């Protein structure tokens, strides 16, 4: 009986959430560009996504302290979650100010029908008392979560994805980010004029 | 520009600089290497720390080569007496008196200041006059220190550091990315980032020599960084980095620095084609693990 229980418990997450392997994301919807790239918590992790977007050729509007007024020229929103006291200090924000900004941004995104993607790539270092309120706030407003596995050992993000029916892509480390971005934001197909004759 | 020896009690920094000098072949751009940034601090070790005065590495020819171990601070004979309180110029930040001889609390320095401030000013002038686009300062820190195995960068350097971190992880080396605190003054990444046009970053590797719980402090600790008290501390989860039973040998600490330098230079060229630096013959992390540091010393 105990063995059966363990098997059922182990199977539950698989049954309840649309988890997509990072190397098999064929079932993912794709997104239009440009994307607004912002932070929730002001950790430097947002710069990693910025750099990987540049490498993937994705057009972004990088606005680390974007507000509800910053979305008129974008077609989707990427939020990089994770708190940093140094980052908040540099942005001249405190935690409550940052949370309020993101709440308004998510509300505006919903009103405009803009999809929200959340990345959490900072791992264990971006979990805990400072980061988790930012992580939860961003993740609960997302339709897709891309999460480095070592930051979700306790299933924090998985549980949020299960509850909100958001899609969830686990990545093993930062090197997995660019492949996910390329899949989410495919390069537009160019048509080459056919040669005559 | 590569800086080693700002803290001569952190050997991985200045040994990495020496390996660069003795192997580097530059194909494009210029590389300035400063292996003994604080020469005064190489002339004494720290009182009551029982540091060895020197250590030896067997070079490629099979001969011992001796390197001095110094102090975190300039020799007190070059700055006697310390003030009770050190007031940093120009921020007026207050630190304990001995910090007046810490090069990495003296930037941006001043031409008519203390000897340590003059050294900081001289380095800043080299950066300004030579048009340095990227400055990497190499350090070591205690395994219990939170900013460790890290790249600390000024905000103008963070784009390069962030992508370098991804590439280093792809090479199997984990680094943390730490922004330079805007209100902590005197540090190379804060002040030379603010007072010059260079992108400035600092690399920290982990060495037991710098730690407070180390045991026997001898040349072997520098070379192998193997310490039973740190092994125990790692076992009970008290350290900020993994501390394997075989220690964190000099090859690992120097290898991390050199791999980081090569990687940030590549990323800099990718993000800013006007600052491309191309070089070869610098051993990477894996080559250092295979051959050892001495293989790359004359």
Coordinates of N, CA, C and O in Angstrom, one line a residue, chain B residues 21-82:
Chain B
X21 N 51.4 36.9 -18.3 CA 52.6 37.7 -18.8 C 53.5 36.7 -19.6 O 54.1 37.0 -20.6
X22 N 53.7 35.5 -19.0 CA 54.7 34.6 -19.6 C 54.2 33.7 -20.7 O 55.0 32.9 -21.2
X23 N 52.9 33.8 -21.0 CA 52.4 33.0 -22.1 C 51.6 33.7 -23.2 O 51.5 33.2 -24.3
X24 N 51.1 34.9 -22.8 CA 50.2 35.6 -23.7 C 50.8 36.0 -25.0 O 51.9 36.5 -25.1
X25 N 50.0 35.8 -26.0 CA 50.3 36.3 -27.4 C 49.1 37.0 -27.9 O 48.1 36.4 -28.1
X26 N 49.3 38.3 -28.1 CA 48.1 39.2 -28.4 C 48.1 39.3 -30.0 O 49.0 39.8 -30.6
X27 N 46.9 39.0 -30.5 CA 46.8 39.1 -32.0 C 46.0 40.5 -32.3 O 46.2 41.0 -33.4
X28 N 45.2 40.9 -31.4 CA 44.4 42.1 -31.8 C 44.1 42.9 -30.5 O 43.8 42.3 -29.5
X29 N 44.2 44.2 -30.5 CA 44.0 45.0 -29.3 C 45.3 45.0 -28.5 O 46.4 44.6 -28.9
X30 N 45.1 45.5 -27.3 CA 46.3 45.5 -26.3 C 45.8 45.0 -25.0 O 44.7 45.1 -24.6
X31 N 46.8 44.3 -24.3 CA 46.5 43.8 -23.0 C 47.6 44.4 -22.0 O 48.8 44.2 -22.3
X32 N 47.2 45.0 -21.0 CA 48.1 45.5 -19.9 C 47.9 44.6 -18.7 O 46.8 44.5 -18.2
X33 N 49.0 44.1 -18.2 CA 48.9 43.2 -17.1 C 49.7 43.8 -15.9 O 50.9 44.2 -16.1
X34 N 49.1 43.9 -14.8 CA 49.7 44.5 -13.6 C 49.8 43.4 -12.5 O 48.8 43.1 -11.8
X35 N 50.9 42.7 -12.4 CA 50.9 41.5 -11.5 C 51.1 41.8 -10.0 O 50.8 41.0 -9.2
X36 N 51.7 43.0 -9.7 CA 52.0 43.4 -8.3 C 51.4 44.8 -8.1 O 52.2 45.7 -7.9
X37 N 50.1 44.9 -8.1 CA 49.5 46.2 -8.1 C 49.9 47.0 -6.8 O 50.1 48.2 -6.9
X38 N 50.0 46.3 -5.7 CA 50.4 46.9 -4.5 C 51.8 46.4 -4.1 O 51.9 45.4 -3.3
X39 N 52.8 46.9 -4.7 CA 54.2 46.4 -4.4 C 54.6 46.5 -3.0 O 55.3 45.6 -2.4
X40 N 54.2 47.5 -2.3 CA 54.5 47.7 -0.9 C 53.9 46.5 -0.1 O 54.6 46.0 0.9
X41 N 52.7 46.1 -0.4 CA 52.1 45.0 0.4 C 52.8 43.7 0.2 O 52.5 42.7 0.9
X42 N 53.6 43.6 -0.8 CA 54.4 42.3 -1.0 C 55.6 42.3 -0.1 O 56.3 41.3 0.0
X43 N 55.9 43.4 0.7 CA 57.1 43.4 1.5 C 56.9 43.0 2.9 O 57.8 43.0 3.7
X44 N 55.7 42.6 3.3 CA 55.4 42.2 4.6 C 54.2 41.3 4.6 O 53.3 41.5 3.8
X45 N 54.1 40.4 5.6 CA 52.9 39.6 5.8 C 52.1 40.3 6.9 O 52.6 41.2 7.6
X46 N 50.9 39.8 7.2 CA 50.1 40.4 8.2 C 50.5 39.9 9.6 O 50.6 38.6 9.8
X47 N 50.7 40.8 10.6 CA 51.0 40.3 11.9 C 50.0 39.3 12.5 O 48.8 39.5 12.3
X48 N 50.5 38.3 13.2 CA 49.7 37.3 13.9 C 48.9 36.4 13.0 O 48.0 35.7 13.5
X49 N 49.1 36.4 11.7 CA 48.4 35.5 10.9 C 49.2 34.3 10.5 O 48.7 33.4 9.9
X50 N 50.5 34.3 10.9 CA 51.4 33.1 10.6 C 51.5 32.7 9.2 O 51.7 31.5 8.9
X51 N 51.4 33.7 8.3 CA 51.5 33.4 6.9 C 52.9 33.0 6.6 O 53.9 33.6 7.1
X52 N 53.2 32.1 5.6 CA 54.5 31.9 5.2 C 55.0 33.1 4.4 O 54.2 33.8 3.8
X53 N 56.3 33.3 4.4 CA 56.8 34.5 3.6 C 56.9 34.3 2.2 O 56.9 35.2 1.4
X54 N 56.9 33.0 1.8 CA 57.0 32.7 0.3 C 56.5 31.3 0.1 O 56.3 30.5 1.0
X55 N 56.4 30.9 -1.2 CA 56.1 29.5 -1.6 C 56.7 29.3 -2.9 O 57.1 30.2 -3.6
X56 N 56.9 28.0 -3.2 CA 57.6 27.6 -4.4 C 56.7 26.8 -5.3 O 55.9 26.0 -4.9
X57 N 56.9 27.1 -6.6 CA 56.2 26.3 -7.7 C 57.3 25.7 -8.6 O 58.2 26.5 -9.0
X58 N 57.3 24.4 -8.9 CA 58.2 23.9 -9.8 C 57.8 24.3 -11.3 O 56.7 24.0 -11.7
X59 N 58.7 25.0 -11.9 CA 58.4 25.5 -13.2 C 58.6 24.5 -14.3 O 58.9 23.3 -14.1
X60 N 58.4 24.9 -15.6 CA 58.4 24.0 -16.7 C 59.7 23.3 -16.9 O 59.8 22.1 -17.3
X61 N 60.8 24.0 -16.5 CA 62.1 23.4 -16.6 C 62.5 22.5 -15.5 O 63.5 21.9 -15.4
X62 N 61.6 22.4 -14.5 CA 61.8 21.5 -13.4 C 62.5 22.2 -12.2 O 62.9 21.5 -11.3
X63 N 62.6 23.5 -12.2 CA 63.3 24.2 -11.2 C 62.3 24.9 -10.2 O 61.2 25.4 -10.7
X64 N 62.6 25.0 -8.9 CA 61.7 25.7 -8.1 C 61.7 27.2 -8.3 O 62.8 27.8 -8.6
X65 N 60.6 27.8 -8.3 CA 60.5 29.2 -8.5 C 59.8 29.8 -7.3 O 58.7 29.3 -6.9
X66 N 60.4 30.8 -6.7 CA 59.9 31.3 -5.4 C 59.0 32.6 -5.6 O 59.4 33.5 -6.4
X67 N 57.9 32.6 -5.0 CA 57.0 33.8 -5.0 C 56.8 34.2 -3.6 O 56.5 33.4 -2.7
X68 N 56.8 35.5 -3.4 CA 56.6 36.1 -2.1 C 55.1 36.1 -1.8 O 54.3 36.3 -2.7
X69 N 54.8 35.9 -0.5 CA 53.4 36.1 0.0 C 53.4 37.5 0.7 O 54.3 37.8 1.5
X70 N 52.4 38.3 0.5 CA 52.4 39.6 1.2 C 51.1 39.7 2.0 O 50.6 38.7 2.5
X71 N 50.7 40.9 2.1 CA 49.6 41.3 3.0 C 48.5 41.9 2.3 O 48.6 42.4 1.1
X72 N 47.3 42.0 2.9 CA 46.2 42.7 2.3 C 46.4 44.2 2.3 O 45.9 44.9 1.5
X73 N 47.4 44.6 3.2 CA 47.6 46.0 3.3 C 49.0 46.4 2.9 O 49.9 45.6 3.0
X74 N 49.2 47.7 2.5 CA 50.5 48.2 2.2 C 51.3 48.0 3.5 O 50.8 48.1 4.6
X75 N 52.7 47.9 3.3 CA 53.5 47.8 4.5 C 53.3 49.1 5.4 O 53.4 50.2 4.9
X76 N 53.2 48.8 6.7 CA 52.9 50.0 7.6 C 54.0 51.0 7.6 O 53.8 52.1 7.9
X77 N 55.2 50.5 7.3 CA 56.4 51.4 7.2 C 56.2 52.4 6.1 O 56.9 53.5 6.1
X78 N 55.4 52.1 5.1 CA 55.1 53.1 4.0 C 53.9 54.0 4.4 O 53.5 54.8 3.5
X79 N 53.4 53.9 5.6 CA 52.2 54.8 5.8 C 52.1 55.1 7.3 O 51.0 55.4 7.7
X80 N 53.1 55.0 8.1 CA 53.0 55.2 9.5 C 52.7 56.6 9.9 O 53.3 57.5 9.2
X81 N 51.8 56.9 10.8 CA 51.0 55.9 11.5 C 49.6 55.8 10.8 O 49.2 56.8 10.1
X82 N 48.9 54.7 11.1 CA 47.5 54.7 10.6 C 46.7 55.7 11.3 O 46.8 55.9 12.5

